[in-house]
PDB file of C-alpha atoms in Angstrom:
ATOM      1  CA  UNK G 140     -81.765 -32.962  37.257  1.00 46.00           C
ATOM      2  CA  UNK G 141     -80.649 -33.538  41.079  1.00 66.00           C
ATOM      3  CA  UNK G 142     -77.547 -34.574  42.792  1.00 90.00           C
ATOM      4  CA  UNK G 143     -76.333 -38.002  41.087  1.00 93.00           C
ATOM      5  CA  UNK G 144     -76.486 -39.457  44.950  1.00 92.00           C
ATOM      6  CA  UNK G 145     -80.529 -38.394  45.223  1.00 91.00           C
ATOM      7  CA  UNK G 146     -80.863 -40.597  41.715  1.00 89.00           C
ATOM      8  CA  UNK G 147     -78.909 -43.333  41.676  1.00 91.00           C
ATOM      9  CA  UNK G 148     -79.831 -45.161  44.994  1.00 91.00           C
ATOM     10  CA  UNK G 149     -83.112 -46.344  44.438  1.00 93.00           C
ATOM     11  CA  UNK G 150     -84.758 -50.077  43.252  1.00 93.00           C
ATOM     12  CA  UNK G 151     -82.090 -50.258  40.144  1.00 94.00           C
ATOM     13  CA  UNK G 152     -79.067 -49.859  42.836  1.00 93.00           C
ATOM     14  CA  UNK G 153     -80.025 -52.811  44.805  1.00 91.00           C
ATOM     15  CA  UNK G 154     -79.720 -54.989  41.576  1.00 92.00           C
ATOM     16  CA  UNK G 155     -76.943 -53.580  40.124  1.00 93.00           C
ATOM     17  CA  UNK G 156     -75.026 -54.081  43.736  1.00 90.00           C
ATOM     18  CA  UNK G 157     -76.609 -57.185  44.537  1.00 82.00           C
ATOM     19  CA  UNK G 158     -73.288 -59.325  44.562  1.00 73.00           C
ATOM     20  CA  UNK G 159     -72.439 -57.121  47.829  1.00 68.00           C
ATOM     21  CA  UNK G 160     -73.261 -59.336  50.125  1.00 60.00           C
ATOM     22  CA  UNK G 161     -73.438 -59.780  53.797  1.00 58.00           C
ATOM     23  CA  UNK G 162     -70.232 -62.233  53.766  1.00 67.00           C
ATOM     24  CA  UNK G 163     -68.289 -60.070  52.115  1.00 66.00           C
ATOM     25  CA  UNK G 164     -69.149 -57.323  54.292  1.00 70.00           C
ATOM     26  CA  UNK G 165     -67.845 -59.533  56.998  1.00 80.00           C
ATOM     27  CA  UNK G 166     -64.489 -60.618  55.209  1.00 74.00           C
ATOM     28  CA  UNK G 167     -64.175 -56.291  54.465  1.00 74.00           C
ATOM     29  CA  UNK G 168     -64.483 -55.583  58.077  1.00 86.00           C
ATOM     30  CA  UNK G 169     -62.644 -58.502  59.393  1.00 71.00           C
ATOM     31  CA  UNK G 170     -59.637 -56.803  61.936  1.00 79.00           C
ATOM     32  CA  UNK G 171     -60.897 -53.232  61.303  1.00 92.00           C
ATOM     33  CA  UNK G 172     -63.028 -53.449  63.801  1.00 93.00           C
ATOM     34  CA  UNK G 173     -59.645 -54.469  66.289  1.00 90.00           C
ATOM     35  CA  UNK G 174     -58.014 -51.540  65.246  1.00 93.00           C
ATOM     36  CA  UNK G 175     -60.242 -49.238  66.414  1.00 94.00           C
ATOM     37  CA  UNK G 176     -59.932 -51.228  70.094  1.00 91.00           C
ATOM     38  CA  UNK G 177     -63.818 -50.323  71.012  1.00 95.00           C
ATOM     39  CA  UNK G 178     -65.384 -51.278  74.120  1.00 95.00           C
ATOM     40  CA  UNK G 179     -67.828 -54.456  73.686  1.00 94.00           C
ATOM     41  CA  UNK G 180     -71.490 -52.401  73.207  1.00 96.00           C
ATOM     42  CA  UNK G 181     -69.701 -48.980  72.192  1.00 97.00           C
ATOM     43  CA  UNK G 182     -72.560 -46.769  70.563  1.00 98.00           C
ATOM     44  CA  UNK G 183     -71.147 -46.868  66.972  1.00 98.00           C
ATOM     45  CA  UNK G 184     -72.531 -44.503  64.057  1.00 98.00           C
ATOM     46  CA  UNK G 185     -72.341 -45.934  60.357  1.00 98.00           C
ATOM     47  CA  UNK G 186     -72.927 -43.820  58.041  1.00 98.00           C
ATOM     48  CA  UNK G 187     -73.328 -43.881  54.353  1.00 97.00           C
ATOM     49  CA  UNK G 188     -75.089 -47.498  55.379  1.00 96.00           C
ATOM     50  CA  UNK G 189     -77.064 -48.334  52.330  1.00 94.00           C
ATOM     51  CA  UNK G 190     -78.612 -51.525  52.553  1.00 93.00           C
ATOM     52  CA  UNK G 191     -76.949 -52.208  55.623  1.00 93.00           C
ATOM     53  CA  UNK G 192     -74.869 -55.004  55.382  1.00 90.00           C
ATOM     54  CA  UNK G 193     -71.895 -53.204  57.279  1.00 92.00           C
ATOM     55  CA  UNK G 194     -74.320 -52.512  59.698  1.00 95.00           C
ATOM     56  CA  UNK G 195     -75.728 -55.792  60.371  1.00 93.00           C
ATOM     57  CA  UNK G 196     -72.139 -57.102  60.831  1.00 93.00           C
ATOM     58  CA  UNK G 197     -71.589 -54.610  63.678  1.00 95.00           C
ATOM     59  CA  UNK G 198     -74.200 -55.391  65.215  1.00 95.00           C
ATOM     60  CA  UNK G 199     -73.248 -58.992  65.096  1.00 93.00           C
ATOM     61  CA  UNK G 200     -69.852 -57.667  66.979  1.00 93.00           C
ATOM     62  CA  UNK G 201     -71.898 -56.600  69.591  1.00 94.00           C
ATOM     63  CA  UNK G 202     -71.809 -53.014  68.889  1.00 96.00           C
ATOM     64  CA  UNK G 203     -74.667 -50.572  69.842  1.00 98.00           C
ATOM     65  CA  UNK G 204     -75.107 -49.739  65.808  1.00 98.00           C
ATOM     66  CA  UNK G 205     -77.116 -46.599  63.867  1.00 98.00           C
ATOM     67  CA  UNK G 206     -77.184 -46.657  60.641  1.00 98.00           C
ATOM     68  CA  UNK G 207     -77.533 -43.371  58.671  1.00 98.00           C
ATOM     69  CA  UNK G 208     -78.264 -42.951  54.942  1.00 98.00           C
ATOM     70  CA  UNK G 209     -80.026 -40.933  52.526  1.00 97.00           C
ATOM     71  CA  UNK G 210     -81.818 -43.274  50.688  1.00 97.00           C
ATOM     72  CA  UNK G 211     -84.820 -44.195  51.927  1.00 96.00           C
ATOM     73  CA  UNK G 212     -85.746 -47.279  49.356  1.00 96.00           C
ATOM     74  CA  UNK G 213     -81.859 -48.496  50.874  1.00 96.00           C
ATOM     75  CA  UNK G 214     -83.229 -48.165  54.529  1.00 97.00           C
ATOM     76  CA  UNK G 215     -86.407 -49.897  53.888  1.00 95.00           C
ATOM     77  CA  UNK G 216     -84.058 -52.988  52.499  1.00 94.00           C
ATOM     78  CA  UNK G 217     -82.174 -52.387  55.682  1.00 94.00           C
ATOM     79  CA  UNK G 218     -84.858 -52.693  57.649  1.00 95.00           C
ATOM     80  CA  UNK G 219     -86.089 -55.970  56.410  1.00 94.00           C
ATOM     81  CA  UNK G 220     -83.048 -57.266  57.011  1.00 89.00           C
ATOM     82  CA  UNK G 221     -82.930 -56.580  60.214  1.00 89.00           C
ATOM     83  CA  UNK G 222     -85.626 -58.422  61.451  1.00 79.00           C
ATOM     84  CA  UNK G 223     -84.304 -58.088  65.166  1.00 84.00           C
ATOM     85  CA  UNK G 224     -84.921 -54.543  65.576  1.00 86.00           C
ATOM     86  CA  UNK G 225     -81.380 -53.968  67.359  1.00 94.00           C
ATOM     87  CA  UNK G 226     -80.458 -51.148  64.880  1.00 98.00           C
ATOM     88  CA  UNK G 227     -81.663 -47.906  64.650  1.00 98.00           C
ATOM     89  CA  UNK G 228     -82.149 -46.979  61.073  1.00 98.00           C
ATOM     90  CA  UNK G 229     -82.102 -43.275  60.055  1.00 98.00           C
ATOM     91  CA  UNK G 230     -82.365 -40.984  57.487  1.00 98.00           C
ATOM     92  CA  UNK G 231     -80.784 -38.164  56.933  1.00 98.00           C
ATOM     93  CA  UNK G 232     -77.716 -36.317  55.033  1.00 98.00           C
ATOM     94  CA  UNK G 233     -74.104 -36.962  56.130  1.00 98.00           C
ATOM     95  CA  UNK G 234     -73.303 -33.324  55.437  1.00 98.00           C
ATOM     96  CA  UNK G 235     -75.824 -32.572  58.526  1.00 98.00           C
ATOM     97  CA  UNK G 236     -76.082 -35.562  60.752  1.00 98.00           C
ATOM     98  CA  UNK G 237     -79.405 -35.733  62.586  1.00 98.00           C
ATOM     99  CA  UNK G 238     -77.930 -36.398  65.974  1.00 98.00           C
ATOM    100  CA  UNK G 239     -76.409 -34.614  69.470  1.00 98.00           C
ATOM    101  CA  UNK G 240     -73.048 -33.583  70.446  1.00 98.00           C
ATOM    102  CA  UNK G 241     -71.317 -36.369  71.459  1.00 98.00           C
ATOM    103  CA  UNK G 242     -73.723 -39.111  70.317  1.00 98.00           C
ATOM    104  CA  UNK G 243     -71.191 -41.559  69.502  1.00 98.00           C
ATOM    105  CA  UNK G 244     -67.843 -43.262  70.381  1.00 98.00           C
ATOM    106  CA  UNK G 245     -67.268 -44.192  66.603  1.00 98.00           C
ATOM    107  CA  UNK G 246     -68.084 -43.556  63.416  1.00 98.00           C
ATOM    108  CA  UNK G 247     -67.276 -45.658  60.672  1.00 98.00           C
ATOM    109  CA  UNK G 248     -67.919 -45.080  56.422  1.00 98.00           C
ATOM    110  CA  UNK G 249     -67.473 -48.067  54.476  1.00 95.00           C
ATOM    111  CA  UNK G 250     -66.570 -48.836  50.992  1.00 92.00           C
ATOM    112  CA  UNK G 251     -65.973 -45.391  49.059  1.00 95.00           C
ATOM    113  CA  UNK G 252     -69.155 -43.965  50.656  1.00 96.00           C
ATOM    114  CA  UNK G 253     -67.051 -40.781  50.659  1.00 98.00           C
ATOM    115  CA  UNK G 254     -66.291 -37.723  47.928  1.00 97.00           C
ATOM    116  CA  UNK G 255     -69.918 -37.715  46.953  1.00 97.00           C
ATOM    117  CA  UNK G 256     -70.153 -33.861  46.381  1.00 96.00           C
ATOM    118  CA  UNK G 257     -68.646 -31.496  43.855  1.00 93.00           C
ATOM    119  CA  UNK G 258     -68.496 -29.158  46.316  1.00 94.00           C
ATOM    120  CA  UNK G 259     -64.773 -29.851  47.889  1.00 93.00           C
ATOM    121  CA  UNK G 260     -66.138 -28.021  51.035  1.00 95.00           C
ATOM    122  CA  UNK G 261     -68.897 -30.415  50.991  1.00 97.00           C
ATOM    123  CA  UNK G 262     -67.057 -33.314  52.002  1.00 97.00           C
ATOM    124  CA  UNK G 263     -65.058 -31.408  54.473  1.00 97.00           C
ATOM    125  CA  UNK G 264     -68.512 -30.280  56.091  1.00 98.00           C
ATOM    126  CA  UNK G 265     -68.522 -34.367  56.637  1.00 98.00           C
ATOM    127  CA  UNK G 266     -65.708 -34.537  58.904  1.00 98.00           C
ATOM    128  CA  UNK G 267     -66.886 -31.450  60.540  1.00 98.00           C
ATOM    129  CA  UNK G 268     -70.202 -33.426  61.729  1.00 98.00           C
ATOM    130  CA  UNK G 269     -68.462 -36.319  62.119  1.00 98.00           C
ATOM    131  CA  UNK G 270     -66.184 -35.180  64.436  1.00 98.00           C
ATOM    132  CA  UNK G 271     -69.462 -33.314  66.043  1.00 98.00           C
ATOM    133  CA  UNK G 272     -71.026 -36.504  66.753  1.00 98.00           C
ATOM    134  CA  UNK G 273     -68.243 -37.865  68.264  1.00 98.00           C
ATOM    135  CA  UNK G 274     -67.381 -37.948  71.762  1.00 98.00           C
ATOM    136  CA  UNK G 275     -63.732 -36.122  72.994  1.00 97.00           C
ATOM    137  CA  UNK G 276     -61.239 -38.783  71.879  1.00 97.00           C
ATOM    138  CA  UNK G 277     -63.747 -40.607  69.399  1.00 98.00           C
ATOM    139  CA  UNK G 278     -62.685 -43.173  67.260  1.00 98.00           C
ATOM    140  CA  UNK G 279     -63.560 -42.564  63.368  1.00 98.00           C
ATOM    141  CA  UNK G 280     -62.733 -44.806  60.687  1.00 98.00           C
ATOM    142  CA  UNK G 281     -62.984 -43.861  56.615  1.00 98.00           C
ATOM    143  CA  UNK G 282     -62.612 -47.023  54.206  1.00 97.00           C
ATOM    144  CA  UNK G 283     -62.060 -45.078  50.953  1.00 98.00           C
ATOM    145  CA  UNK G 284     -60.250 -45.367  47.191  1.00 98.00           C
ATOM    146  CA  UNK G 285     -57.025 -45.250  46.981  1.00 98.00           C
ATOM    147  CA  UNK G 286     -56.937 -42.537  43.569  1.00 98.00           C
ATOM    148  CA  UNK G 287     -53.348 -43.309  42.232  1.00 97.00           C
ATOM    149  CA  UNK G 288     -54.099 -47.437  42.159  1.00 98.00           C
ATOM    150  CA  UNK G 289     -57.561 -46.751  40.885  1.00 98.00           C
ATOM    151  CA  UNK G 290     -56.559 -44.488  38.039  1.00 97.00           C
ATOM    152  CA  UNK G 291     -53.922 -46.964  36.974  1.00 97.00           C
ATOM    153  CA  UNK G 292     -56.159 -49.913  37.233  1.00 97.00           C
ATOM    154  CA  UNK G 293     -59.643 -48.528  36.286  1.00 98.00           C
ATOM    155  CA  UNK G 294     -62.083 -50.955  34.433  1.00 97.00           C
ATOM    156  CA  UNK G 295     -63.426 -48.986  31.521  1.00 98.00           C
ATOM    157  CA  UNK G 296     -66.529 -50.910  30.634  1.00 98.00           C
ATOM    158  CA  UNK G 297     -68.210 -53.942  32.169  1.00 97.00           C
ATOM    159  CA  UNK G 298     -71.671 -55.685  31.531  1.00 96.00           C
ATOM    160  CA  UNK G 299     -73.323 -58.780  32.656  1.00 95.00           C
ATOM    161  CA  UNK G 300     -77.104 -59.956  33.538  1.00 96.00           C
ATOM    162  CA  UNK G 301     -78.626 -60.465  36.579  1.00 95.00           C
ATOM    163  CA  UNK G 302     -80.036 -64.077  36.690  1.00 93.00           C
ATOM    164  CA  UNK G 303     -82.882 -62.971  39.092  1.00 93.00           C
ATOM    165  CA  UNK G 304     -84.312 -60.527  36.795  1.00 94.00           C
ATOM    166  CA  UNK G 305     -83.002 -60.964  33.507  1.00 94.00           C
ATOM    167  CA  UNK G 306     -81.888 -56.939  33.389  1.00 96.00           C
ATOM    168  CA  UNK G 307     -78.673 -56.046  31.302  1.00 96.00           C
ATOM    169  CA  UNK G 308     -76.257 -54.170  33.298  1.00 97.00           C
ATOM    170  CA  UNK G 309     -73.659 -51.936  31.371  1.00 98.00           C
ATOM    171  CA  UNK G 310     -71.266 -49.908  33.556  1.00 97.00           C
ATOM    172  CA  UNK G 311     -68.370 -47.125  31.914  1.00 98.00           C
ATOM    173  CA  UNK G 312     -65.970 -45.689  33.840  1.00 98.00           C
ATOM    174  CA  UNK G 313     -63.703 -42.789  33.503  1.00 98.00           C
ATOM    175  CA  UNK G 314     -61.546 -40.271  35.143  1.00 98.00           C
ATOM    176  CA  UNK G 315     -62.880 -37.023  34.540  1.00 98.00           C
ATOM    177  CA  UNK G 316     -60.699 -34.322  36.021  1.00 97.00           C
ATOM    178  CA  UNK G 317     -60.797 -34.560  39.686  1.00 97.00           C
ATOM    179  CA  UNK G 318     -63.976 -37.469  39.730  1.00 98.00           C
ATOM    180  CA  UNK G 319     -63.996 -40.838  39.007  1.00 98.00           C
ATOM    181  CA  UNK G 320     -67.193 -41.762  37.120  1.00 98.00           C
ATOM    182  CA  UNK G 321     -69.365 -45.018  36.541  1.00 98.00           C
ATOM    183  CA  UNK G 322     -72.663 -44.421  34.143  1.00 98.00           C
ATOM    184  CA  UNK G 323     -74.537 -47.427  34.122  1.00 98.00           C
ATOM    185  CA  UNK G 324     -77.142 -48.509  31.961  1.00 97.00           C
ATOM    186  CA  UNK G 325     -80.221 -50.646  33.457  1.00 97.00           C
ATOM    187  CA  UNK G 326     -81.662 -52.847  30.551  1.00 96.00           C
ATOM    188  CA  UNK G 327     -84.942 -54.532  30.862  1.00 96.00           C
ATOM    189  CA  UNK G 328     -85.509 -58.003  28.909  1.00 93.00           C
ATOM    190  CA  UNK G 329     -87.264 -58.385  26.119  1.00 88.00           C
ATOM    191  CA  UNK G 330     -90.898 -59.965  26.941  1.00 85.00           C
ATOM    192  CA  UNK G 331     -92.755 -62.853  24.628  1.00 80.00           C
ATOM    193  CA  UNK G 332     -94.571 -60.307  22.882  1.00 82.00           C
ATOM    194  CA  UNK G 333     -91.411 -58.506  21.906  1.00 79.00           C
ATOM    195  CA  UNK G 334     -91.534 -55.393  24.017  1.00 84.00           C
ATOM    196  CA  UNK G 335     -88.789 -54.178  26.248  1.00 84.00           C
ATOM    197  CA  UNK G 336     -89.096 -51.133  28.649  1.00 89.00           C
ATOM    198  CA  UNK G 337     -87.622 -48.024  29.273  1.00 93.00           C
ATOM    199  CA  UNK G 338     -83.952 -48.108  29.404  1.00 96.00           C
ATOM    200  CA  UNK G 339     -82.789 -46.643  32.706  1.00 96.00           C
ATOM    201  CA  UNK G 340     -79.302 -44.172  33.342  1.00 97.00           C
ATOM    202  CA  UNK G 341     -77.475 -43.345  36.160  1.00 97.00           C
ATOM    203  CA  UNK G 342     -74.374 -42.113  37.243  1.00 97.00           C
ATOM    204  CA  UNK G 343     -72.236 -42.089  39.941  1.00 97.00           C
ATOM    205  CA  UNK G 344     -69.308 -39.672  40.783  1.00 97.00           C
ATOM    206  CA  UNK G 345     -67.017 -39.724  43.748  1.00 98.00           C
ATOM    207  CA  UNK G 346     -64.095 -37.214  43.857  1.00 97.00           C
ATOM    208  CA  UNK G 347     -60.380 -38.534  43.674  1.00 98.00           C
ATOM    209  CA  UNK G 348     -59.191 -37.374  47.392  1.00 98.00           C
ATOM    210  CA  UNK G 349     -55.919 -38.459  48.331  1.00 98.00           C
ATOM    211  CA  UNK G 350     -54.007 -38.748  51.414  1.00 98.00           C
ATOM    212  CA  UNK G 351     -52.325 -35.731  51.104  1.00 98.00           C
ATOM    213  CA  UNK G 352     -55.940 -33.592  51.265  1.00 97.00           C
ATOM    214  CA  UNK G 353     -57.342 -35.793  53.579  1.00 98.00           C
ATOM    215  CA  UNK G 354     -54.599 -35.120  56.448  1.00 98.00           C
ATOM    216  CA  UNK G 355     -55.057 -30.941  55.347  1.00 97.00           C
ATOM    217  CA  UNK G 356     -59.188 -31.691  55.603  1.00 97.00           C
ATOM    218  CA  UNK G 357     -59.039 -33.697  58.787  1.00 98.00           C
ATOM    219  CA  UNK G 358     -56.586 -31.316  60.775  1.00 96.00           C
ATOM    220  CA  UNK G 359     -58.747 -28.268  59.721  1.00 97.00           C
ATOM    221  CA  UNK G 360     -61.629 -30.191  61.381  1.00 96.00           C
ATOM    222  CA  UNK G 361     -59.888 -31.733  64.234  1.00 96.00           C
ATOM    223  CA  UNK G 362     -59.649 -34.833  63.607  1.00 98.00           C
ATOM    224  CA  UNK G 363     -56.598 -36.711  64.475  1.00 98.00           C
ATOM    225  CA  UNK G 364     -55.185 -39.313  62.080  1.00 98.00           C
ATOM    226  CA  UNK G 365     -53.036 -42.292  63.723  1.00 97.00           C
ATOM    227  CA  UNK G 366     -53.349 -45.543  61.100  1.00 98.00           C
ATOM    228  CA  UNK G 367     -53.328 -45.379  57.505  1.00 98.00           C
ATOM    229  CA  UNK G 368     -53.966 -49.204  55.812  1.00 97.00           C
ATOM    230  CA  UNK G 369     -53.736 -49.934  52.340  1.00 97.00           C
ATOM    231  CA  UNK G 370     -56.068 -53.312  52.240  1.00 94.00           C
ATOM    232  CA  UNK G 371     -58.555 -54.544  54.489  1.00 91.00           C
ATOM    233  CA  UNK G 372     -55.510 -57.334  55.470  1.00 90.00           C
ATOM    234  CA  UNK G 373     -54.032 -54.426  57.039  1.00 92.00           C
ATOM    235  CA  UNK G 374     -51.082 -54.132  54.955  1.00 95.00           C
ATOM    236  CA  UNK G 375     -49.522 -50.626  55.391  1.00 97.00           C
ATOM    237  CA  UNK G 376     -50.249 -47.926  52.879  1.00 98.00           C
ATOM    238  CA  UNK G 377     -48.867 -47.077  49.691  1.00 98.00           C
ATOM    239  CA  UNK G 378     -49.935 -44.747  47.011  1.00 97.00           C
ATOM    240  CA  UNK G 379     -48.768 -46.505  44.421  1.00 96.00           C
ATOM    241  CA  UNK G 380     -49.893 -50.302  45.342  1.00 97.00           C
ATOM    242  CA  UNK G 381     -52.400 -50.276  47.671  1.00 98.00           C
ATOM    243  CA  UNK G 382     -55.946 -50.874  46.504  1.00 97.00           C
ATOM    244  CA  UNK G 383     -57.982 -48.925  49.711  1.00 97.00           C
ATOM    245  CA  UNK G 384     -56.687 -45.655  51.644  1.00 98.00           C
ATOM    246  CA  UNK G 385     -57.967 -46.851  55.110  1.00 98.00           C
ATOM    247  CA  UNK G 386     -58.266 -43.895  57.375  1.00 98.00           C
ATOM    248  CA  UNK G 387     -58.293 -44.294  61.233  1.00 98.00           C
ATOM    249  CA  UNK G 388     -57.826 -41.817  63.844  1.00 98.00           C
ATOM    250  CA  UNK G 389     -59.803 -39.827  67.098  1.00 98.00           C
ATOM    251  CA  UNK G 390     -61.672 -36.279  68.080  1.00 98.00           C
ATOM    252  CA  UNK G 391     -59.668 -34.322  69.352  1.00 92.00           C
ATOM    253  CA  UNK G 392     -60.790 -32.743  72.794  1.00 75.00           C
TER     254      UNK G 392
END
């Protein structure tokens, strides 16, 4: 069995993350973008893109945008979506971006796309190539959980069906020592003759980093931390409260 992350993002994901739309992508953004205080056309670097609905609002802010993700059935919806061809799509693994010194004048990572290895050293290899790619005094940004409000406030089961294709999604979560983990069941519907396919599993695990080792990861890489936001309203951070740990800083020389 591989790495949950080489699994779980294929046609199922797309389905079972469907109600991620482009308008809330824009709402999620919304002043994040200000904070950053980017040129107009400033060659920004998403990555952990998915289906690229981040992406497509970047572009739309009249950023130069590359998206980066390791799922090639995600690309291939973000590439349909994109009918304008102003993105560059690309595929590839965070822990070794595919690009040049000094490629970039941002890079952002939306939504908890973040703490995907068990390998603590891992995600700090991220900021490493972040910080790579960026040019000297690079802006990055890092939208990510905030552990103590999600622990308190976790969701242990949901289910619902998706009206387009009738499939019965069942997601459990639970902390399991330093992870937060979702398995999710993909049900097919039952057909006129009776029969119902294979029932599909997947799981999806994202370790519970806090501020605290995020500040000891990002000043062993370099990377300078000036905001910290608790919300996409911009409301300051607190571990206790806030529902995001909104990360935004520069490269260092």
């Amino acid at each position: 069995m591989g790495d949950w992350f080489t699994e779980s993002f294929g046609e199922d994901y797309k389905v079972v993350y469907r109600h991620r739309n482009g308008e809330n992508a824009a709402r999620e953004i919304g002043a994040m973008m200000d904070w950053m205080n980017l040129r107009h056309g400033a060659a920004v670097l998403d990555v952990g893109c998915g289906m690229g609905r981040h992406a497509l609002v970047l572009r739309d802010l009249g950023y130069e945008v590359t998206g980066l993700d390791l799922s090639k059935v995600l690309l291939n919806e973000a590439r349909s979506a994109e009918s304008e061809g102003k993105i560059s799509w690309v595929n590839g693994d965070m822990r070794s971006l595919p690009f040049e010194d000094g490629s970039f004048e941002a890079v952002v990572n939306w939504f908890t796309s973040f703490g995907y290895f068990a390998d603590y050293g891992d995600n700090a290899r991220v900021l490493h190539e972040i910080k790579r790619v960026l040019i000297p005094d690079g802006r990055y940004l890092i939208d990510f959980l905030n552990p103590s409000y999600l622990m308190r406030h976790l969701v242990p089961r949901s289910e619902r069906v998706d009206e387009q294709t009738g499939l019965h999604i069942v997601e459990k979560r639970a902390i399991e020592g330093e992870f937060v983990v979702k398995k999710i069941e993909v049900k097919p519907p039952i057909d006129q003759e009776g029969n119902q396919g294979a029932i599909r599993h997947y799981e999806e695990r994202v370790r519970l980093i806090g501020l605290n080792q995020f500040e000891e990861m990002l000043e062993e890489t370099g990377l300078s931390l000036e905001s910290v936001y608790g919300d996409y309203d911009g409301s300051p951070y607190s571990m206790e409260s806030s529902k995001r740990l909104i990360l935004i800083g520069r490269s260092r020389g």
